[in-house]
Tab-separated table of C-alpha atoms in Angstrom:
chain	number	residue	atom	x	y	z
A	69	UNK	CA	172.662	101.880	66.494
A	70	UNK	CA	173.505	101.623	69.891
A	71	UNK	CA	170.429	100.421	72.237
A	72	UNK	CA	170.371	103.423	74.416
A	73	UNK	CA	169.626	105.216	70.737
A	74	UNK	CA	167.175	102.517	70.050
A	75	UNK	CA	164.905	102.817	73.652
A	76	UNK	CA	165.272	106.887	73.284
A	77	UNK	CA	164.007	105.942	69.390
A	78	UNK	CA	161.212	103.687	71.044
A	79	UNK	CA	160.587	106.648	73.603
A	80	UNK	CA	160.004	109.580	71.358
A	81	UNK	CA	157.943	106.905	68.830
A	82	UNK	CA	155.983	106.142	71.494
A	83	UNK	CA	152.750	107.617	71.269
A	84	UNK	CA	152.501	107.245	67.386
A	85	UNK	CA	150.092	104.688	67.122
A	86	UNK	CA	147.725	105.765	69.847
A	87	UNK	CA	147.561	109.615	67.202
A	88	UNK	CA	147.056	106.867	64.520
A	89	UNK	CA	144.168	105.721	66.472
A	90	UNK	CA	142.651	108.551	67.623
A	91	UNK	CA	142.935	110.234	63.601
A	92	UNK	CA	139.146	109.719	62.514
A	93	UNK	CA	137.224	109.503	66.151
A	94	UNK	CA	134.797	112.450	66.852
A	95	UNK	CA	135.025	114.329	70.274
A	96	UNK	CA	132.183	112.535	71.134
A	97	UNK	CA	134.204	108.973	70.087
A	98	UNK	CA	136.643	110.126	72.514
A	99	UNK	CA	134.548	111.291	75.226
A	100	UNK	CA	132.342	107.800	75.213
A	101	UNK	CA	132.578	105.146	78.366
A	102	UNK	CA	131.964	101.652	78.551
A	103	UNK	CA	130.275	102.226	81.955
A	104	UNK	CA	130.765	105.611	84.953
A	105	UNK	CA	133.822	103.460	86.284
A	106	UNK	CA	135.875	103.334	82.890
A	107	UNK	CA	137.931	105.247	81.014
A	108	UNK	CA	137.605	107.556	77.853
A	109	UNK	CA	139.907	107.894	74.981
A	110	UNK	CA	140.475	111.059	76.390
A	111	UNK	CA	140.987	110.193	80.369
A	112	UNK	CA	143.692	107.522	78.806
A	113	UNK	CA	145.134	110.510	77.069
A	114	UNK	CA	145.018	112.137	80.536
A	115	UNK	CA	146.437	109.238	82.562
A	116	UNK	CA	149.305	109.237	79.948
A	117	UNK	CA	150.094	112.922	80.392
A	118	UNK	CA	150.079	112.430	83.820
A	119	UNK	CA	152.381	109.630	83.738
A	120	UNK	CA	154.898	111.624	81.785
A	121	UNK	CA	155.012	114.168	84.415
A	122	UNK	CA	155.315	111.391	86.872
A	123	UNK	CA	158.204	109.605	85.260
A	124	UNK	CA	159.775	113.097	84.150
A	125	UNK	CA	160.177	113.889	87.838
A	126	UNK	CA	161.492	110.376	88.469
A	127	UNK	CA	164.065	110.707	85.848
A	128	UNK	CA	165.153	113.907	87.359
A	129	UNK	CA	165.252	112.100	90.932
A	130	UNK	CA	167.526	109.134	89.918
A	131	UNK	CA	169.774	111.641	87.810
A	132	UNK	CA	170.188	114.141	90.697
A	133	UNK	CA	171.390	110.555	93.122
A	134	UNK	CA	168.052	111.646	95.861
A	135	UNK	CA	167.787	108.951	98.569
A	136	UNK	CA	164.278	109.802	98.202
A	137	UNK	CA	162.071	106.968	97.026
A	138	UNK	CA	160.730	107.463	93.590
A	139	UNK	CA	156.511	108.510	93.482
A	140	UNK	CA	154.087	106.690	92.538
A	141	UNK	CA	150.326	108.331	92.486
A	142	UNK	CA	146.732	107.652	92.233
A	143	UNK	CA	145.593	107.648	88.746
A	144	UNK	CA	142.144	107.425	88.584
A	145	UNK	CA	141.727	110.193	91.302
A	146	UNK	CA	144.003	112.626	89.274
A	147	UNK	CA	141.738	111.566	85.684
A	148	UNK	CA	138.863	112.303	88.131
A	149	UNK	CA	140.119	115.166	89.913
A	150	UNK	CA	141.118	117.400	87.022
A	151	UNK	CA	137.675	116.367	85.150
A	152	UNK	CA	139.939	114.400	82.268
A	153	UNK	CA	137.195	113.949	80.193
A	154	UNK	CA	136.576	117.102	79.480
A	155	UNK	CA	140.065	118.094	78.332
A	156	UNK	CA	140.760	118.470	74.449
A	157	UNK	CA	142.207	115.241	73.409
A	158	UNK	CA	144.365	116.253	70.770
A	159	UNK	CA	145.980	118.832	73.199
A	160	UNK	CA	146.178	116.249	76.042
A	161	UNK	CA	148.323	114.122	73.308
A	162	UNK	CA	150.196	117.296	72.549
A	163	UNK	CA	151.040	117.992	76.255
A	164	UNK	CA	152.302	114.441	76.791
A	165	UNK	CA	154.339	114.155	73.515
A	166	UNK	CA	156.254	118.105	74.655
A	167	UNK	CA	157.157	115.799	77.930
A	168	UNK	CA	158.585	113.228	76.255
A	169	UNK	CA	160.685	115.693	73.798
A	170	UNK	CA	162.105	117.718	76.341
A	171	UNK	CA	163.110	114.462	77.845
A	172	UNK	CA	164.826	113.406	74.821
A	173	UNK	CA	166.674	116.692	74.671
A	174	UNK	CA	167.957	115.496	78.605
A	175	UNK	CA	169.136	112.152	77.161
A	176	UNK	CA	171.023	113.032	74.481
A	177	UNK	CA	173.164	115.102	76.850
A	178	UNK	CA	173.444	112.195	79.139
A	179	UNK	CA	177.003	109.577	78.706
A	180	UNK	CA	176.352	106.077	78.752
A	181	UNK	CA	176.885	105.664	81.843
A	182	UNK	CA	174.095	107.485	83.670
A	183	UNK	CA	171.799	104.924	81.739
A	184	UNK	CA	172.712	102.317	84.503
A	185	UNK	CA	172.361	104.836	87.708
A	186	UNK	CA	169.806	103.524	89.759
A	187	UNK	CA	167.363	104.379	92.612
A	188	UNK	CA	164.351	102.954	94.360
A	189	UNK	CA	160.857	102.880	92.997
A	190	UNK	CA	157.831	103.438	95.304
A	191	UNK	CA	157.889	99.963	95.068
A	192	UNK	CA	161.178	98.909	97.136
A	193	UNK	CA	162.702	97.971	94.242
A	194	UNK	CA	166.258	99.526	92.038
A	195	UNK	CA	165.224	100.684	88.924
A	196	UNK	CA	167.969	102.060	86.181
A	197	UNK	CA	167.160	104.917	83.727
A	198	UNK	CA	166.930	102.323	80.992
A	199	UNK	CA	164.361	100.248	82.824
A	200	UNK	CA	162.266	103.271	83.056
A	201	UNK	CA	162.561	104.084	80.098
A	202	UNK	CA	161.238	100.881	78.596
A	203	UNK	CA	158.595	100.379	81.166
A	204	UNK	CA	157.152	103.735	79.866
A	205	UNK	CA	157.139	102.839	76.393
A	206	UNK	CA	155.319	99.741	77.865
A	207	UNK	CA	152.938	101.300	79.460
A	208	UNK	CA	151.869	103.923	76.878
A	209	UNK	CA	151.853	100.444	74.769
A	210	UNK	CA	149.668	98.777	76.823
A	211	UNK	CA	147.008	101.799	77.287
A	212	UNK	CA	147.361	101.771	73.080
A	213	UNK	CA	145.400	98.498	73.369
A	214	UNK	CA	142.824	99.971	75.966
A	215	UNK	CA	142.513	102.456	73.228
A	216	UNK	CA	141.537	99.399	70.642
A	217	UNK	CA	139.587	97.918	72.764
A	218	UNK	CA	137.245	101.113	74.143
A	219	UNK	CA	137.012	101.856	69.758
A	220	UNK	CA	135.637	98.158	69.469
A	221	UNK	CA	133.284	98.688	72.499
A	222	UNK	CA	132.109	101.935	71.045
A	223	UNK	CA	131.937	100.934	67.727
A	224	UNK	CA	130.076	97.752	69.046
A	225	UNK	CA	127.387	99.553	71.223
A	226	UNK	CA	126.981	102.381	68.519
A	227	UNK	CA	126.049	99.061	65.983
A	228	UNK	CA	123.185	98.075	68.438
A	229	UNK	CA	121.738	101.417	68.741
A	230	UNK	CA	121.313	101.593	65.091
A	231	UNK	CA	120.261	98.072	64.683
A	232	UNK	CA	117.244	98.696	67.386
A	233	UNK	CA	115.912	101.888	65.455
């Protein structure tokens, strides 16, 4: 298997784990915060839809050779702004996983050699279609372990509620 196969493998895998996570948590599981400054289950699920539209335009950007600099944007204002937490988590998840199909569909139809056309991140620096595609899959894999760790907080502060009663 060729590694542009195995990263567009990787890609459409790539929010697996994180449905495997969310299988047995209750809305309210999802909804729960640490603290008013963190992040639910369900605002992660929201930052990661938004970052697929985000790197879906990108994509599109490098692919169509624009000069223009590739966006980056403000994720906790757009959680915020479109009131994340109150969004359907399993539909969020849906949302984001019909991104990242209909970009698979786009890289099938791609040759090999589009994988290594480049253009500049918001950052400065040349990115290829291959890097972004495995910084995405690292990104939804790091957010995965937010996930684990805002269970084990929950889980954790749900223990000393019923230990105090």
């Amino acid at each position: 298997m060729s590694q542009i196969t195995e990263k567009v493998k990787a890609y459409l895998n790539a929010y697996d784990e994180i449905e495997q996570e969310m299988k047995e948590l209750t809305e309210e599981q999802l909804r729960w915060k640490a603290a008013p400054g963190s992040w639910s289950v369900t605002e992660v699920l929201t930052h990661l839809a938004d970052h697929s539209i985000v790197v879906s335009f990108r994509i599109r950007e490098l692919l169509s050779g624009s000069e223009t600099r590739l966006p980056a944007f403000n994720q906790d204002a757009w959680v915020s702004g479109q009131l994340g937490n109150e969004g359907d988590a399993q539909d969020i998840l849906a949302a984001a996983r019909a991104f990242v199909y209909y970009n698979s569909l786009l890289f099938k139809r791609l040759p090999e050699s589009e994988w290594v056309r480049t253009a500049i991140n918001f950052k400065g620096e040349s990115v290829s279609l291959s890097a972004i595609i495995t910084a995405f899959v690292a990104h939804v894999n790091g957010h995965l372990g937010q996930i684990r760790r805002i269970k084990a907080a929950e889980s954790a502060a749900r223990n000393i509620i019923q230990e105090g009663r």
